[in-house]
Short mmCIF file of C-alpha atoms in Angstrom, two decimals:
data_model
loop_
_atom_site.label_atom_id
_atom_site.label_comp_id
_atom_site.label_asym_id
_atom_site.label_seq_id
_atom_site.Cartn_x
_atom_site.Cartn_y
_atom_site.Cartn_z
CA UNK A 1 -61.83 38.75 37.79
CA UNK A 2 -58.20 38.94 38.23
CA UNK A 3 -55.83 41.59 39.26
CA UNK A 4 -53.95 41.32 35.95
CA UNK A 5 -57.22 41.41 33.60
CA UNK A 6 -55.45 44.76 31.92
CA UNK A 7 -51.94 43.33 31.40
CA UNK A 8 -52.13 42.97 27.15
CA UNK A 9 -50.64 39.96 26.03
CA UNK A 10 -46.84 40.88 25.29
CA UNK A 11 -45.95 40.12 21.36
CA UNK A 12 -43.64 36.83 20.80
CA UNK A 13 -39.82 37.39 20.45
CA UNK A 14 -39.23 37.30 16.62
CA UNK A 15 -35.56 35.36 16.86
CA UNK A 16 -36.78 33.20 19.49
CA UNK A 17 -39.65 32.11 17.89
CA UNK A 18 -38.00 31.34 14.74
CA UNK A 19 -36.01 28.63 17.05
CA UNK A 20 -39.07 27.29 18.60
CA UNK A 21 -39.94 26.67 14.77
CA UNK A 22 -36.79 25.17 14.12
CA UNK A 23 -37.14 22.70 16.44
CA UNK A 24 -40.43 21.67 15.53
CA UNK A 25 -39.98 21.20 12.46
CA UNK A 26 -38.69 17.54 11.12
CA UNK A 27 -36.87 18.41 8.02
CA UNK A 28 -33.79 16.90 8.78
CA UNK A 29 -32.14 19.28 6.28
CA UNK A 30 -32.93 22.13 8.30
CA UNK A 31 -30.43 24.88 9.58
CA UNK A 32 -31.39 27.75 12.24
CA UNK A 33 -30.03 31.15 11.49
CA UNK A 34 -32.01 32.87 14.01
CA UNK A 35 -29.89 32.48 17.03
CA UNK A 36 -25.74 33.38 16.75
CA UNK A 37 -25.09 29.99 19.10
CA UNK A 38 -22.53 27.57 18.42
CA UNK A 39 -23.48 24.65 16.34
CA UNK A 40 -21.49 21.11 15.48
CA UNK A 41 -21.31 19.49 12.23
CA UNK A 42 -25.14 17.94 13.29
CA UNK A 43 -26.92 20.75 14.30
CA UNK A 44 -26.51 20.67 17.82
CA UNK A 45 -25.37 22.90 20.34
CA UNK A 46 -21.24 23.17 20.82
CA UNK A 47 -19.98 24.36 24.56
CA UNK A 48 -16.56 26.10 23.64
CA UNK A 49 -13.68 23.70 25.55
CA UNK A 50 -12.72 26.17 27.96
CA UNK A 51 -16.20 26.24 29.16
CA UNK A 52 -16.16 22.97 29.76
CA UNK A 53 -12.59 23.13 31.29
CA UNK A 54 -14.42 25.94 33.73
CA UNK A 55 -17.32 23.72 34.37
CA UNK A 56 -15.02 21.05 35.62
CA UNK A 57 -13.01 23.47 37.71
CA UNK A 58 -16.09 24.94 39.51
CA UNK A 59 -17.27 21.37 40.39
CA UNK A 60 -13.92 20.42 42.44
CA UNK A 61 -13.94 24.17 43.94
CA UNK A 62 -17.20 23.47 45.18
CA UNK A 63 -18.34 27.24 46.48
CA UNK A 64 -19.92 28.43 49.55
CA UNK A 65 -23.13 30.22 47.57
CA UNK A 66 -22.43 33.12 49.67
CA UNK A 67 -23.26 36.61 49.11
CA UNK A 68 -20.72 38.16 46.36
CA UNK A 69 -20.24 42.16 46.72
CA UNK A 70 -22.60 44.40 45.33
CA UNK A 71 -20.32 44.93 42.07
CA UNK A 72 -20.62 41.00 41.05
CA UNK A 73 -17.47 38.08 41.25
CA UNK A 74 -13.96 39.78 41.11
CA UNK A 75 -12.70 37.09 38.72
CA UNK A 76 -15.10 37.92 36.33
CA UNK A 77 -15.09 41.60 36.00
CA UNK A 78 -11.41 42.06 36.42
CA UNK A 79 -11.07 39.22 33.72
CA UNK A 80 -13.82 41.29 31.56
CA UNK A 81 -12.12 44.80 32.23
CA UNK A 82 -8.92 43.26 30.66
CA UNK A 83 -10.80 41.45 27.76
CA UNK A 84 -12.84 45.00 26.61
CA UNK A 85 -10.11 47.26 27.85
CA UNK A 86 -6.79 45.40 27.37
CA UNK A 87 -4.66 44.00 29.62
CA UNK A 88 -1.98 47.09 29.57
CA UNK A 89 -5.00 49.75 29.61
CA UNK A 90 -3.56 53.25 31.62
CA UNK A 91 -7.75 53.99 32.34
CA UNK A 92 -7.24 50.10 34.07
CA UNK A 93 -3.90 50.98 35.70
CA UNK A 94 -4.93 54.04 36.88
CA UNK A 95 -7.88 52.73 38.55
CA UNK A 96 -10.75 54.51 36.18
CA UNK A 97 -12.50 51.85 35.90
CA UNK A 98 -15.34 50.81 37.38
CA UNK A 99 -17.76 47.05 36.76
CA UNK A 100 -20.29 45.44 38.00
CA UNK A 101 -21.83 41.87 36.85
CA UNK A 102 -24.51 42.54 34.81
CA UNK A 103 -27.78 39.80 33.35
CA UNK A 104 -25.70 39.43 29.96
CA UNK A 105 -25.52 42.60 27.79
CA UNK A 106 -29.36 43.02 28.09
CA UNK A 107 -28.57 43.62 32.17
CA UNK A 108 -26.18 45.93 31.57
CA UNK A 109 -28.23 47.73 29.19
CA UNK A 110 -30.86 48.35 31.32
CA UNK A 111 -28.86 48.82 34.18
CA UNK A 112 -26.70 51.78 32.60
CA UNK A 113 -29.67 52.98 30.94
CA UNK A 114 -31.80 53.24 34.83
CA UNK A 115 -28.32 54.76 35.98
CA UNK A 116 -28.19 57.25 33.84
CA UNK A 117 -31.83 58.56 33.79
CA UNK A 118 -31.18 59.48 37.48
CA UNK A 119 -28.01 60.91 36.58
CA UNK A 120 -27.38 62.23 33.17
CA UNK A 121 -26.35 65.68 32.80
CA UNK A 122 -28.18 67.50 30.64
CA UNK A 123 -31.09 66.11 32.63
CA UNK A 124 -33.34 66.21 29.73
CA UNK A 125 -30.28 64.53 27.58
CA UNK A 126 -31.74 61.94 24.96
CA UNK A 127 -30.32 58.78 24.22
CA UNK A 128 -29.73 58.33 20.08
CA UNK A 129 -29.68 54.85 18.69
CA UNK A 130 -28.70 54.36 15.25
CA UNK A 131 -31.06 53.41 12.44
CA UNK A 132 -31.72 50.48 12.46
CA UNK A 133 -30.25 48.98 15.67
CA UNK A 134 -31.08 46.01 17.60
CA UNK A 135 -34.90 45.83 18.56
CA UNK A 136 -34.01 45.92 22.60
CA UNK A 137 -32.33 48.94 22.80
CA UNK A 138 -35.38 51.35 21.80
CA UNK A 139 -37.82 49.29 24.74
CA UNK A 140 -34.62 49.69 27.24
CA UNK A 141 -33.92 52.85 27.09
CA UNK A 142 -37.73 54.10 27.01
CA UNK A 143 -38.79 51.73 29.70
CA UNK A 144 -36.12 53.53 31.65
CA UNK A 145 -38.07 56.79 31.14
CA UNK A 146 -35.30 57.80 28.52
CA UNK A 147 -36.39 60.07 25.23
CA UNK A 148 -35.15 58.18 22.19
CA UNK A 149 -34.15 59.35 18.96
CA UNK A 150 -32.51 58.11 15.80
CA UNK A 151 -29.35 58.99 13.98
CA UNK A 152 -28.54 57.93 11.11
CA UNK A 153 -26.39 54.96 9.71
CA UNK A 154 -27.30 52.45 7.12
CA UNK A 155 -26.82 53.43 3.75
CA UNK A 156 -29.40 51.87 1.76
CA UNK A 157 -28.68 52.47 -1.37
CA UNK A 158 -24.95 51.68 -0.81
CA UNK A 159 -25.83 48.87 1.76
CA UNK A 160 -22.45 50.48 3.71
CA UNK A 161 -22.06 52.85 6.53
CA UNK A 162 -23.83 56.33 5.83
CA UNK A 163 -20.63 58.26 7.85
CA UNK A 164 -21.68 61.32 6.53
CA UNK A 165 -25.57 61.04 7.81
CA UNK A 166 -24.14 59.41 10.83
CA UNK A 167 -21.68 63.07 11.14
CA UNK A 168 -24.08 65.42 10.50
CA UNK A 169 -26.74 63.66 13.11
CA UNK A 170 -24.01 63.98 15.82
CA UNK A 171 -23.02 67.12 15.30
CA UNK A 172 -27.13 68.50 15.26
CA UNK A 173 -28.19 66.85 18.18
CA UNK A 174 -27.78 68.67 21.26
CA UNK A 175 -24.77 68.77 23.45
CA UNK A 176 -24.49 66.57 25.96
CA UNK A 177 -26.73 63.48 24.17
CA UNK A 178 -26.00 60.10 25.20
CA UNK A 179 -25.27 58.40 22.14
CA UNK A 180 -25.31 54.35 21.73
CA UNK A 181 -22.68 52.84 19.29
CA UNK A 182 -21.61 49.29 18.45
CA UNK A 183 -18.43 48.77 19.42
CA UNK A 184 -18.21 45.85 16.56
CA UNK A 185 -20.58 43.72 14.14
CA UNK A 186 -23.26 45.95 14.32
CA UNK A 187 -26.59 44.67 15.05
CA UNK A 188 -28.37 43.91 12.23
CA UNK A 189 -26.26 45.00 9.80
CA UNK A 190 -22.81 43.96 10.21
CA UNK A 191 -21.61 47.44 9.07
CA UNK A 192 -19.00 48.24 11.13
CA UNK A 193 -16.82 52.45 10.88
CA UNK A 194 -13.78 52.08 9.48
CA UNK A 195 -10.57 52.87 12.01
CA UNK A 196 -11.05 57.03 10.16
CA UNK A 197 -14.20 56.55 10.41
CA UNK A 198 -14.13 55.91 14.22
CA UNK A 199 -11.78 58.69 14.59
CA UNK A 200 -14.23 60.86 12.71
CA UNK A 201 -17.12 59.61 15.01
CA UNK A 202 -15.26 60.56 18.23
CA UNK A 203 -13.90 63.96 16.86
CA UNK A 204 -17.95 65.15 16.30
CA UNK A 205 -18.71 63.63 19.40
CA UNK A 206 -15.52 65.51 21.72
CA UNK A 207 -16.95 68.88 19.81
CA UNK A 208 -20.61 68.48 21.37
CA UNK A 209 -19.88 66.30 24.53
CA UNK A 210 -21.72 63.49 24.37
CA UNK A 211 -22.01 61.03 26.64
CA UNK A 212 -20.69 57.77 24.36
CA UNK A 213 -22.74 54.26 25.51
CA UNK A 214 -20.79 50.91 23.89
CA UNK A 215 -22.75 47.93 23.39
CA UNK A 216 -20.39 44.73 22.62
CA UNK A 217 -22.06 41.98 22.20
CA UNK A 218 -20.07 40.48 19.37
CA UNK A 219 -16.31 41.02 21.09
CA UNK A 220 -13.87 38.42 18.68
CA UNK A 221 -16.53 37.89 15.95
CA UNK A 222 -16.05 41.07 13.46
CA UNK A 223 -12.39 40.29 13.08
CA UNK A 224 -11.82 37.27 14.45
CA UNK A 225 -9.59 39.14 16.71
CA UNK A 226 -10.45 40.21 20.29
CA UNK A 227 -8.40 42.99 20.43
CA UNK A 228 -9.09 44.70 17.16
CA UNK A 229 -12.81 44.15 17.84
CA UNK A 230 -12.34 46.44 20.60
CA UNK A 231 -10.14 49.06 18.73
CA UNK A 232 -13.10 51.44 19.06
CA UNK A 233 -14.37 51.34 22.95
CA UNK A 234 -9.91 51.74 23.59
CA UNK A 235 -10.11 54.63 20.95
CA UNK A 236 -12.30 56.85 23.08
CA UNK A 237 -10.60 55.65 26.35
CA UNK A 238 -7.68 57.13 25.22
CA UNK A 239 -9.18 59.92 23.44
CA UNK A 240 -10.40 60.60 27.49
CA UNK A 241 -14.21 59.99 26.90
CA UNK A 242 -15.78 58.89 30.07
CA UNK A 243 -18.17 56.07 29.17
CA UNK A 244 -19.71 52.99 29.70
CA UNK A 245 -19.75 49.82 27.57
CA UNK A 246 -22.05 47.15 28.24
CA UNK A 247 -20.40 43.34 27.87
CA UNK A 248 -22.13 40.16 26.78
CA UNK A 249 -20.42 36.70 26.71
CA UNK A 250 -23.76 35.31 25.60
CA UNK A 251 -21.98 34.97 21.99
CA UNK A 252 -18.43 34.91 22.27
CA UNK A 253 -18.65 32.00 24.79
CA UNK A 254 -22.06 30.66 24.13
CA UNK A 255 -23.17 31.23 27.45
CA UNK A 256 -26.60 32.11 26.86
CA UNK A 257 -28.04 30.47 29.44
CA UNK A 258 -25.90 31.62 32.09
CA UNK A 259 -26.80 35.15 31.12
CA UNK A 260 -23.37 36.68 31.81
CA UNK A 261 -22.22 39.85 31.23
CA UNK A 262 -20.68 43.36 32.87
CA UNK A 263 -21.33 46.84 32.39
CA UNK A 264 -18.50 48.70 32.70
CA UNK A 265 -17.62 52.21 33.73
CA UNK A 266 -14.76 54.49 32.98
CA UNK A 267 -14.54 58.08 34.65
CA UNK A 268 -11.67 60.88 34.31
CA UNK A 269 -10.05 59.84 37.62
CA UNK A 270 -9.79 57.12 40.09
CA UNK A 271 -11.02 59.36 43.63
CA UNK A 272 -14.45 59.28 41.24
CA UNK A 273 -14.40 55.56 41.22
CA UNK A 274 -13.69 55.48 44.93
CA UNK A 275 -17.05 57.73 45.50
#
């Protein structure tokens, strides 16, 4: 008899299993989709060169290991905040920001999403997730004692963004929702609001206050263009949402395994990032 005799066996990780596949299998024709990593001309993995350049540099630095503060490595979330935010952002200037290192964008996921079930006003504010949206968010949010509901966004007849769906969901749901948009390459579709369409999304959303939660774990891939895969997340900021956006370099920099990300924090004025 064991302690854990009532712990179900959890269900396999679709993606991830479709790469344990792929590298069992001997076809040497085969090509694994299942996984957004970087991949040479052979199939194997590709560390970006300015990984490697970092990788180098850490070696001669040779760190002490010590304790970091409780919000993560300076380097990296000031480098981040500039990166989501850009580098000439007032809410950045100003001092509205606040980051922490996160575990990747799952981390910060689950970090903003335990934050905010302590703290969200409305206290009984749900958190809407379009449909369909990546498979964590719906476990994150509800393991974090979070009611979840849907709004929607795929148009399936169309296979393009269902803005007016998307609209009238917003503008039904409560005030005061928290609300979880892609800030680019939407995941799984790829559908992504137009620059109106953005402006649209944040006019609905001013009109019933919602809270607006960025996931961006595709930063520079949309576009090809850092900066204009960010156009939404800098929209709000200057539209004067306060918000959070979770950041993932899993992707953009292949870092997977290092699991690196930020969640990031932007509030009406600086004396609240101070508190």
């Amino acid at each position: 008899m064991s302690y854990f005799d009532n712990v179900p066996q959890a269900p396999a990780d679709g993606i991830l299993q479709l790469s344990v596949l792929s590298k069992a299998d001997s076809n040497s024709r085969k090509v694994d989709l299942g996984v957004g990593a970087y991949r040479d001309n052979n199939g194997k993995p590709w560390v970006l060169p300015v990984v490697r350049k970092a990788e180098q540099q850490l070696a001669q630095e040779a760190g002490d290991h010590e304790y970091l503060g409780v919000g993560g490595l300076p380097a990296l979330t000031n480098g981040a905040q500039k990166l989501i935010f850009g580098a000439d952002s007032a809410a950045i200037r100003e001092q509205r920001v606040y980051s922490i290192q996160t575990i990747s964008g799952t981390g910060a996921n689950m970090v903003g999403a335990v934050f905010l079930k302590q703290f969200k006003q409305p206290t009984d504010a749900a958190v809407y997730i379009s449909k369909p949206t990546w498979g964590n968010h719906r476990n994150i949010f509800e393991t974090a004692g979070h009611e979840v509901r849907e709004y929607r966004y795929c148009n399936y007849s169309t296979l393009g963004l269902d803005i007016d769906g998307m609209l009238s969901d917003l503008r039904a749901a409560p005030r005061g929702q928290i609300i979880v948009l892609h800030a680019c390459a939407h995941n799984p579709t790829g559908i992504d609001p137009t620059a109106e369409q953005w402006a649209q999304i944040a006019d609905v959303m001013q009109e019933r206050a919602h809270f607006p939660f960025f996931d961006c774990a595709y930063q520079g891939f949309a576009t090809g263009n850092v900066d204009r895969d960010a156009y939404a997340i800098r929209l709000f900021v200057e539209r004067g949402f306060e918000l959070f956006v979770c950041e993932s370099f899993a992707k953009n920099m292949g870092l997977y395994g290092e699991r690196t990300g930020c969640l990031h924090a932007v509030v009406a004025s600086s004396a609240r990032v101070a508190a």
